[in-house]
GROMACS .gro file of C-alpha atoms in nm:
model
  362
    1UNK     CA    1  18.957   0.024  28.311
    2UNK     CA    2  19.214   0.082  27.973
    3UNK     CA    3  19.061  -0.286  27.844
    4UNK     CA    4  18.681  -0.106  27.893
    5UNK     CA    5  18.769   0.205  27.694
    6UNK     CA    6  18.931   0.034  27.434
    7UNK     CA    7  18.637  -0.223  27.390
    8UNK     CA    8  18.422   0.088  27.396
    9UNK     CA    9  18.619   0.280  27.123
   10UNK     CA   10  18.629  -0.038  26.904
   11UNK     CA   11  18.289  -0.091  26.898
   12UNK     CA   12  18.143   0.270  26.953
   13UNK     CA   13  18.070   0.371  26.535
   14UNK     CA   14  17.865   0.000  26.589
   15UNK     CA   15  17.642   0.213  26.803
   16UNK     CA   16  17.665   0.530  26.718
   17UNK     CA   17  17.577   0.479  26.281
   18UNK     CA   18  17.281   0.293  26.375
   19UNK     CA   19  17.165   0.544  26.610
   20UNK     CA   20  17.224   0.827  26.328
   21UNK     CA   21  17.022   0.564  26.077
   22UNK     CA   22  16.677   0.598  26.342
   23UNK     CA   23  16.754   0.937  26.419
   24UNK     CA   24  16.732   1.018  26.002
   25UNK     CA   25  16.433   0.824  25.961
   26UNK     CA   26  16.249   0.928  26.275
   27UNK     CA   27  16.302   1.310  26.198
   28UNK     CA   28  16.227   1.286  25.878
   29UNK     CA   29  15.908   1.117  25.914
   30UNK     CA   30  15.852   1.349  26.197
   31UNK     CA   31  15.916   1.704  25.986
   32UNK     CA   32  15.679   1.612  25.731
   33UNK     CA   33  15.502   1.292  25.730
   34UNK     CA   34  15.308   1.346  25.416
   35UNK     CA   35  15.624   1.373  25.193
   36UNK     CA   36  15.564   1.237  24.871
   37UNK     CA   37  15.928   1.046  24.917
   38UNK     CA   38  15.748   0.779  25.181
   39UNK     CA   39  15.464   0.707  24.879
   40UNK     CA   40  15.766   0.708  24.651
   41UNK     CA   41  15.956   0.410  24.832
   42UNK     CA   42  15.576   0.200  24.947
   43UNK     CA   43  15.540   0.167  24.575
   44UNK     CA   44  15.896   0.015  24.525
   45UNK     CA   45  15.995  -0.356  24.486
   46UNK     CA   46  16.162  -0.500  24.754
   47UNK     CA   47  16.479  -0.518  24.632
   48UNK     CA   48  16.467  -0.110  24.576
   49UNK     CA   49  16.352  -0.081  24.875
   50UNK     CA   50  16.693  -0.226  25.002
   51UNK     CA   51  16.865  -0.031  24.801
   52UNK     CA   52  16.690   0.273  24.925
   53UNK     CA   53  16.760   0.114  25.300
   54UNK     CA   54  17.147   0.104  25.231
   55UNK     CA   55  17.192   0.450  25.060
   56UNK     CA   56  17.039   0.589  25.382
   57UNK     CA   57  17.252   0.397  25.578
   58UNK     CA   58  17.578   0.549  25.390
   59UNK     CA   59  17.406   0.892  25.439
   60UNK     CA   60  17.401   0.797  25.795
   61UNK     CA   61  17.744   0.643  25.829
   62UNK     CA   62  17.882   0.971  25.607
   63UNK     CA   63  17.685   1.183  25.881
   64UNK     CA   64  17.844   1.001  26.174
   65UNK     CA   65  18.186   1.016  26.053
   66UNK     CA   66  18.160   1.394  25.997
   67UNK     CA   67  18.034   1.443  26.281
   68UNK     CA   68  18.240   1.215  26.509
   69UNK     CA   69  18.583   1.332  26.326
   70UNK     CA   70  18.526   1.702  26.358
   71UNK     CA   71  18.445   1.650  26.756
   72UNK     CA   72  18.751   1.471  26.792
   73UNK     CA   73  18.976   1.692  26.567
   74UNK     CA   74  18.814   1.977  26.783
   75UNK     CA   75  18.851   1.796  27.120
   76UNK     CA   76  19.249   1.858  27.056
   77UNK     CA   77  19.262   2.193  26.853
   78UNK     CA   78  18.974   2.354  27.129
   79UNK     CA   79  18.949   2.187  27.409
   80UNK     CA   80  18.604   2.247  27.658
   81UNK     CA   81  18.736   2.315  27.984
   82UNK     CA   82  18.927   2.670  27.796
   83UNK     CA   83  18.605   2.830  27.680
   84UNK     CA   84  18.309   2.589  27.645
   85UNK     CA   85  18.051   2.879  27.458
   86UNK     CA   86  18.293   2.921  27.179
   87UNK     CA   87  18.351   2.585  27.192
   88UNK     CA   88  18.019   2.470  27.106
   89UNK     CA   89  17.930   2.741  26.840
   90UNK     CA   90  18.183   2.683  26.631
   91UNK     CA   91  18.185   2.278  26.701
   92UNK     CA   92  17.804   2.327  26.587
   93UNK     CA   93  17.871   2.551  26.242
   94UNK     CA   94  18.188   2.372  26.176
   95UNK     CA   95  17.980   2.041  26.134
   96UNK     CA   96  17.691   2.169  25.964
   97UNK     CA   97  17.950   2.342  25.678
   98UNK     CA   98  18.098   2.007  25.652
   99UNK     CA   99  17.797   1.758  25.639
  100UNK     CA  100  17.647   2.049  25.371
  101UNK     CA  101  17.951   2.012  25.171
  102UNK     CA  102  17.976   1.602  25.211
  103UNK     CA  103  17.611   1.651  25.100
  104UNK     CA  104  17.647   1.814  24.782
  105UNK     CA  105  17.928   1.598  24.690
  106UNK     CA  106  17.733   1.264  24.712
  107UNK     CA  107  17.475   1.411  24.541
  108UNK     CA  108  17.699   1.523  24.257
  109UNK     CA  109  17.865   1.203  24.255
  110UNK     CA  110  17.578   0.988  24.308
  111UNK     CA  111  17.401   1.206  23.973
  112UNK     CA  112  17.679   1.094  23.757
  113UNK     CA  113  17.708   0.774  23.805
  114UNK     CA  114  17.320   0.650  23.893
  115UNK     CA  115  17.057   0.955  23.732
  116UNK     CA  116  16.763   0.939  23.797
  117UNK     CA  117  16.457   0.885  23.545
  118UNK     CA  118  16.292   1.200  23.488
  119UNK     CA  119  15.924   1.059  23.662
  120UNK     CA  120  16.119   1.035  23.985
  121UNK     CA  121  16.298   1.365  23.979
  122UNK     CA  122  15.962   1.515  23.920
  123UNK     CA  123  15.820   1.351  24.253
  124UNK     CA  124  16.064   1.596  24.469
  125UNK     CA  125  16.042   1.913  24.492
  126UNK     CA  126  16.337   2.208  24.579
  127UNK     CA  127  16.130   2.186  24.983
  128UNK     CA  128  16.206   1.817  24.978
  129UNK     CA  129  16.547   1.883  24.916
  130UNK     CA  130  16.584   2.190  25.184
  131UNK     CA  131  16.391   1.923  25.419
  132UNK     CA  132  16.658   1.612  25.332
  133UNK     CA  133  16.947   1.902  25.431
  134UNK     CA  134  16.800   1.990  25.733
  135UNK     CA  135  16.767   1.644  25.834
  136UNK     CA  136  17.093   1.537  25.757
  137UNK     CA  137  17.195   1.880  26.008
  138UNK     CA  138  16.993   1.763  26.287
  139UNK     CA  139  17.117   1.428  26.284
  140UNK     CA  140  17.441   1.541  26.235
  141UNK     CA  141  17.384   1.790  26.553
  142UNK     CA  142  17.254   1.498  26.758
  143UNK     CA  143  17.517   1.287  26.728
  144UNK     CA  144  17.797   1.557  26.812
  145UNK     CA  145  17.619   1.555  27.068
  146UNK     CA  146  17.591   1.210  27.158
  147UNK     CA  147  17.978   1.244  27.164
  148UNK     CA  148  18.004   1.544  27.369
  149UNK     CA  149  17.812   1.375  27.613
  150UNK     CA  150  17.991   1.085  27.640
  151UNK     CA  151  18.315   1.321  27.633
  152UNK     CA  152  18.173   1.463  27.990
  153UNK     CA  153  18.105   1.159  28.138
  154UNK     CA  154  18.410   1.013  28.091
  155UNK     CA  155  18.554   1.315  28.198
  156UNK     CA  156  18.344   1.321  28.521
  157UNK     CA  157  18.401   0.954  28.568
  158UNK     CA  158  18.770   1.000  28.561
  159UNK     CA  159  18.761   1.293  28.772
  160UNK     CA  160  18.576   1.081  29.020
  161UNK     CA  161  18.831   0.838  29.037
  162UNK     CA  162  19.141   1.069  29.044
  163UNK     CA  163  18.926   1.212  29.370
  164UNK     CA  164  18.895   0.882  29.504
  165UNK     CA  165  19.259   0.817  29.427
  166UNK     CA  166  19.374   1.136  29.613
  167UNK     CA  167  19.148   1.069  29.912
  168UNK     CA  168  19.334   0.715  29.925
  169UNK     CA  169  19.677   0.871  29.873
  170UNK     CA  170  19.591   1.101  30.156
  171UNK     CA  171  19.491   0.837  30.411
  172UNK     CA  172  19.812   0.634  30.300
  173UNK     CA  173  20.019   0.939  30.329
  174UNK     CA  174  19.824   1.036  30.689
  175UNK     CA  175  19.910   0.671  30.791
  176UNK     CA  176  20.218   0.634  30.678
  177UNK     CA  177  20.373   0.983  30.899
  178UNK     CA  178  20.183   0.813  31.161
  179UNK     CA  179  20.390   0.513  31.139
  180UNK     CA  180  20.706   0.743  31.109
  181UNK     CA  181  20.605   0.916  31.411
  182UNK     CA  182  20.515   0.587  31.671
  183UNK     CA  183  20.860   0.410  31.514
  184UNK     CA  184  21.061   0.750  31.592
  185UNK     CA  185  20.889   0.775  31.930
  186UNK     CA  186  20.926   0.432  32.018
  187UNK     CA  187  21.346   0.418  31.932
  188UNK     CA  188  21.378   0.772  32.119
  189UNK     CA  189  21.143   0.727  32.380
  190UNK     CA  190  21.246   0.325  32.445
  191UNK     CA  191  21.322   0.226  32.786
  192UNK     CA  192  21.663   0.097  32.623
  193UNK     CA  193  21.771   0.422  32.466
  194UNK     CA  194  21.667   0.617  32.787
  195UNK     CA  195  21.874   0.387  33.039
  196UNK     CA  196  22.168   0.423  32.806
  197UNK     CA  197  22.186   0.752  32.758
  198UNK     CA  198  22.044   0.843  33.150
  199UNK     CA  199  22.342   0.601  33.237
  200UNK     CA  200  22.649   0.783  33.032
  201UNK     CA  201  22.488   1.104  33.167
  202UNK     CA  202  22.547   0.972  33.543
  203UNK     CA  203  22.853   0.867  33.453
  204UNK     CA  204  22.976   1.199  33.294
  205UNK     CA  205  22.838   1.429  33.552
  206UNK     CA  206  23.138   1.270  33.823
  207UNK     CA  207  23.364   1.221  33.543
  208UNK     CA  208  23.343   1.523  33.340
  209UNK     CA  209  23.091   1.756  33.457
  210UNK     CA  210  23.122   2.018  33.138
  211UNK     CA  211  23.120   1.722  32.864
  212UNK     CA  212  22.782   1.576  33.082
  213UNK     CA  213  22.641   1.919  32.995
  214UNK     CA  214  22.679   1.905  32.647
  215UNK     CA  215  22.551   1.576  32.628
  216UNK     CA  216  22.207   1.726  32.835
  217UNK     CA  217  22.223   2.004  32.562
  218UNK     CA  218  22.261   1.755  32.265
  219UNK     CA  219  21.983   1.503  32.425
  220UNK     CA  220  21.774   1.795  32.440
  221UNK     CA  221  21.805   1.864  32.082
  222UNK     CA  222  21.763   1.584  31.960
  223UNK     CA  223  21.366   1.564  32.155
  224UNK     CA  224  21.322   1.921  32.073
  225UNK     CA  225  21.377   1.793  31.698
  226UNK     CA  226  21.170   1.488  31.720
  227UNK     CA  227  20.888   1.699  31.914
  228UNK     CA  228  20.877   1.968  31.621
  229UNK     CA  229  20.890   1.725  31.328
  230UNK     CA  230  20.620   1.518  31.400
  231UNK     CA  231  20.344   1.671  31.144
  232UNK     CA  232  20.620   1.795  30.875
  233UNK     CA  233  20.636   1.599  30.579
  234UNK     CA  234  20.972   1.737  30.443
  235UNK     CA  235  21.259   1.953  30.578
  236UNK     CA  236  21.553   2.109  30.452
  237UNK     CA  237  21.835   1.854  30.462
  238UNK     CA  238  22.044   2.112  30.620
  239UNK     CA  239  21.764   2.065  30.936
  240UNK     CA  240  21.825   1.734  30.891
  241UNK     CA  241  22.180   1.731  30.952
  242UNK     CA  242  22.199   1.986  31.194
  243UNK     CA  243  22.001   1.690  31.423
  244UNK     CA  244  22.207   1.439  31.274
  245UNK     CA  245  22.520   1.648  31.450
  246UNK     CA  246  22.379   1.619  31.792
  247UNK     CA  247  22.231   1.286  31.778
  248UNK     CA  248  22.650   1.130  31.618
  249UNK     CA  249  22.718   1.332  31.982
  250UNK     CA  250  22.530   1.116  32.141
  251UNK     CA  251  22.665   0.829  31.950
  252UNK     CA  252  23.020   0.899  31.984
  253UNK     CA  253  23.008   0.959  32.378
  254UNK     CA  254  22.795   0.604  32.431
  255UNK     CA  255  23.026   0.426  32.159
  256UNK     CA  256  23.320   0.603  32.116
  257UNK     CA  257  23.542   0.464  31.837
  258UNK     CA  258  23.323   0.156  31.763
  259UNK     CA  259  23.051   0.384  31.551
  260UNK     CA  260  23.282   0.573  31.309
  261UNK     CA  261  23.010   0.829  31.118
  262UNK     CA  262  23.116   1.099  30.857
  263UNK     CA  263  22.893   1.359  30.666
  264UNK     CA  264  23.050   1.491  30.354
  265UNK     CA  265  22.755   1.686  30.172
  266UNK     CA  266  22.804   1.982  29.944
  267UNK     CA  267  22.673   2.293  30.026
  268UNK     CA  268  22.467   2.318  29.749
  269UNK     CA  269  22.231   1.999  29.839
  270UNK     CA  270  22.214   2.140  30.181
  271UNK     CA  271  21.838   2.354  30.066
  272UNK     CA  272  21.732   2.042  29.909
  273UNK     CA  273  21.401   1.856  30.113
  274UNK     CA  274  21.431   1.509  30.307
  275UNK     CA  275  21.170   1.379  30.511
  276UNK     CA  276  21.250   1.417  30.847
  277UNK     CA  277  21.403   1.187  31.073
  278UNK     CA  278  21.528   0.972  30.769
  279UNK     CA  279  21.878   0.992  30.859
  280UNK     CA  280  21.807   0.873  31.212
  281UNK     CA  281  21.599   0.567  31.135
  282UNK     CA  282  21.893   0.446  30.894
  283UNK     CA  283  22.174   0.501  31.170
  284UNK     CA  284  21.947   0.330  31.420
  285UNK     CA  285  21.900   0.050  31.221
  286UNK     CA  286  22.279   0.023  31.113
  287UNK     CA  287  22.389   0.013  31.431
  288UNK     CA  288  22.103  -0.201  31.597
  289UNK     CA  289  22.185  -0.472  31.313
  290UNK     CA  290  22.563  -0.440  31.310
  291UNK     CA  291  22.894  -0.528  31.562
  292UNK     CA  292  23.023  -0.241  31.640
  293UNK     CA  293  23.343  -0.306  31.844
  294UNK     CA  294  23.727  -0.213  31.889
  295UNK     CA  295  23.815  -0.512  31.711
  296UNK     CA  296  23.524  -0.465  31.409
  297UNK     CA  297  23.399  -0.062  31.398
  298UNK     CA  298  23.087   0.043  31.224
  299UNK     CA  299  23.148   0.245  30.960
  300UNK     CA  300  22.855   0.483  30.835
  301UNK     CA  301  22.914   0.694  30.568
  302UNK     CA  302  22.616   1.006  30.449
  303UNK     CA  303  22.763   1.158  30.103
  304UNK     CA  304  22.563   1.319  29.857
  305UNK     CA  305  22.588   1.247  29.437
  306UNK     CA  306  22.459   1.461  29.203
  307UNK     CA  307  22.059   1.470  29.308
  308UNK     CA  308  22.111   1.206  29.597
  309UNK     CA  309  22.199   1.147  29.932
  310UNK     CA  310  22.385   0.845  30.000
  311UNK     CA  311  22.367   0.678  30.351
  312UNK     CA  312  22.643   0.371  30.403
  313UNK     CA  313  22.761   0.115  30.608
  314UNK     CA  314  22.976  -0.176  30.607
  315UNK     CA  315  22.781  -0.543  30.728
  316UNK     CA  316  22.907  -0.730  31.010
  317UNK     CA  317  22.569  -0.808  31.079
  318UNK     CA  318  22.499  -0.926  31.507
  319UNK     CA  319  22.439  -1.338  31.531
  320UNK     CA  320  22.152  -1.473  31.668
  321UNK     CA  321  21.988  -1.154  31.678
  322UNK     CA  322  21.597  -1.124  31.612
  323UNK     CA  323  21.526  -1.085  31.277
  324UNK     CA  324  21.486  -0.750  31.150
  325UNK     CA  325  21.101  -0.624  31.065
  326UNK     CA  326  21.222  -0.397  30.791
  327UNK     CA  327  20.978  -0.135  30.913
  328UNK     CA  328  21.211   0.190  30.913
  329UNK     CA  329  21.345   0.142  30.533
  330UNK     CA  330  21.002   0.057  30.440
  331UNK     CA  331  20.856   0.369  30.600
  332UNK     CA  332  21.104   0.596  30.410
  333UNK     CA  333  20.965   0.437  30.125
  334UNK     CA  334  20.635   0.473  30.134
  335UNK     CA  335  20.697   0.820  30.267
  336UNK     CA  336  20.898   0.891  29.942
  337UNK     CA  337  20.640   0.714  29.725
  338UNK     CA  338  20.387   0.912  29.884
  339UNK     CA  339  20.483   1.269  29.890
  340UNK     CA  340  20.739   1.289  29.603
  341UNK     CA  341  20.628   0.965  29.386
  342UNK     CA  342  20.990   0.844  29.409
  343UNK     CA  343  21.167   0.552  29.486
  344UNK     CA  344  21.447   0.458  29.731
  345UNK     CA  345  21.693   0.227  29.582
  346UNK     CA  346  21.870  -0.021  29.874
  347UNK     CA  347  22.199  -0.193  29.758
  348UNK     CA  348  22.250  -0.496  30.010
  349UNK     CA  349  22.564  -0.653  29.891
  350UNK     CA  350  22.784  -0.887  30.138
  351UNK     CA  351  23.035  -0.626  30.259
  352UNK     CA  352  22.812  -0.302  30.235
  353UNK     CA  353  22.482  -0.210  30.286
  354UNK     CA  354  22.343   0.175  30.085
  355UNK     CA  355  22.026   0.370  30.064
  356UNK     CA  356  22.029   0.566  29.789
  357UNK     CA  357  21.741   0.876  29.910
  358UNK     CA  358  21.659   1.119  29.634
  359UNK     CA  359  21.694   1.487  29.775
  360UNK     CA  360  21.388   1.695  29.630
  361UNK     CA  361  21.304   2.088  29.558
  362UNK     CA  362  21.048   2.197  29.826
   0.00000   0.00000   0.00000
């Protein structure tokens, strides 16, 4: 689309001079047909008649460029869309001042340097002059408007596409929080997740009936949380970690000291906006990918610096496991793409693995 409008621009005085040329001849011929300047140039040779052909075409290229210049200069120092009225009287008396002035000029000029024999100045009369000015202002007129009109529809075009383009970014964006939501469902609500934690539960209610209640209460949460953030788009990372304390509950009672996870964020990032459930995917896919064991602990790190939050883990990655589909980190970046036009930077080293997620002002 930039290659079309500069092709245009290049080659737009190619159309628009000519255009100005008919336009001067046709109203011309049309205000007064029986002007004694049309018996004047039928009687010339044919090489005056050139020469008559090209002066009118520098009175029509002098036109254009008056006219084309003082809708540009005007396009930056008034734009339409502030007050379009004002806009167009003054675009309208602001051209015809200058094309008068431009006018008189050549004239002057063109009377010094090539005067004309008295039988000829005799042929015109002070209405053929009045009639050449008011010529020259009507094709002058025309073609700001020519350029206003091609002003608007490029404008409209444009606006078409940037309404095209939001209507795409919206079905992305609807798509995308649909994909968050079916992978977030589908880790909480797997048959996998469910035994484990329905299995520690059993296990705590005859071992230790009060800590099997606080594990209910903590499950609870962390459904209550999923259930509520389904539609949002962004949360306060305080929200955020508020879930992220009852889901490392959950964690720490099914893995004990294997999964070692630490939150160290400053108070003042704590208002900033996350997308929700961002946290969770990358712990579930640390630990999913990762040994986590007495001999070899998972260490997972969230930290915030400056504008960021930083989530980290050390690789020890599981052999022979499936390979991984990359759909979670690839959600939280489209998500972030999407609603904040950010990106998520991933540093995937040998010994560590960090997301680097930008916290935003909602």
């Amino acid at each position: 689309m930039a290659d079309k409008d500069k092709f245009f621009n290049k080659y737009y005085r190619a159309f628009v001079i000519p255009l100005g040329f008919l336009l001067y001849v046709f109203v011309s011929y049309i205000i007064n047909p029986f002007s004694r300047y049309w018996e004047y140039v039928s009687r010339l040779s044919g090489g005056r008649q050139l020469v008559e052909l090209f002066i009118a075409l520098i009175i029509s290229w002098m036109i254009a460029e008056i006219s084309l210049a003082t809708a540009r200069w005007m396009d930056k120092w008034m734009p339409w869309e502030r007050q379009p009225l004002k806009r167009s009287i003054t675009q309208t008396i602001v051209v015809l001042v200058a094309v008068f002035i431009a006018l008189n000029v050549l004239d002057y000029i063109s009377m010094l340097l090539f005067p004309p024999p008295p039988e000829v100045q005799e042929l015109f009369s002070k209405v053929d002059t009045w009639q050449f000015f008011v010529v020259c202002s009507l094709v002058s007129i025309l073609i700001s408007a020519v350029h206003t009109g091609n002003y608007f529809l490029k404008r409209w075009k444009n606006s078409m596409l940037e309404a095209a383009q939001l209507q795409l970014d919206a079905a992305q964006l609807k798509e995308t929080a649909m994909q968050a939501q079916l992978q977030s469902l589908k880790l909480q609500l797997d048959p996998h997740f469910l035994f484990n934690n329905f299995s520690t539960l059993s296990a705590l209610i005859e071992e230790d009936p009060a800590l099997a209640t606080s594990f209910l209460e903590k499950l609870s949460r962390v459904y209550r949380y999923m259930i509520a953030n389904l539609n949002s788009d962004v949360i306060s990372l305080n929200q955020e970690l508020n879930f992220i304390a009852a889901y490392i509950f959950l964690i720490d009672i099914r893995h004990g000291s294997n999964v070692n996870i630490s939150v160290n964020v400053s108070d003042a990032n704590k208002d900033k906006g996350i997308p929700p459930i961002t946290l969770q995917l990358l712990i579930e896919n640390a630990i999913k990918h990762n040994i986590a064991s007495a001999q070899q602990p998972l260490y997972i790190t969230i930290y915030d610096e400056g504008d960021d939050l930083i989530v980290k883990n050390n690789i020890q990655l599981i052999q022979h496991t499936l390979p991984s589909t990359g759909l979670g980190l690839e959600n939280i970046r489209k998500r972030y793409a999407l609603l904040f036009e950010r990106e998520v930077a991933v540093n995937d080293t040998q010994s560590a693995f960090q997301v680097r997620l930008p916290l935003v002002d909602f």
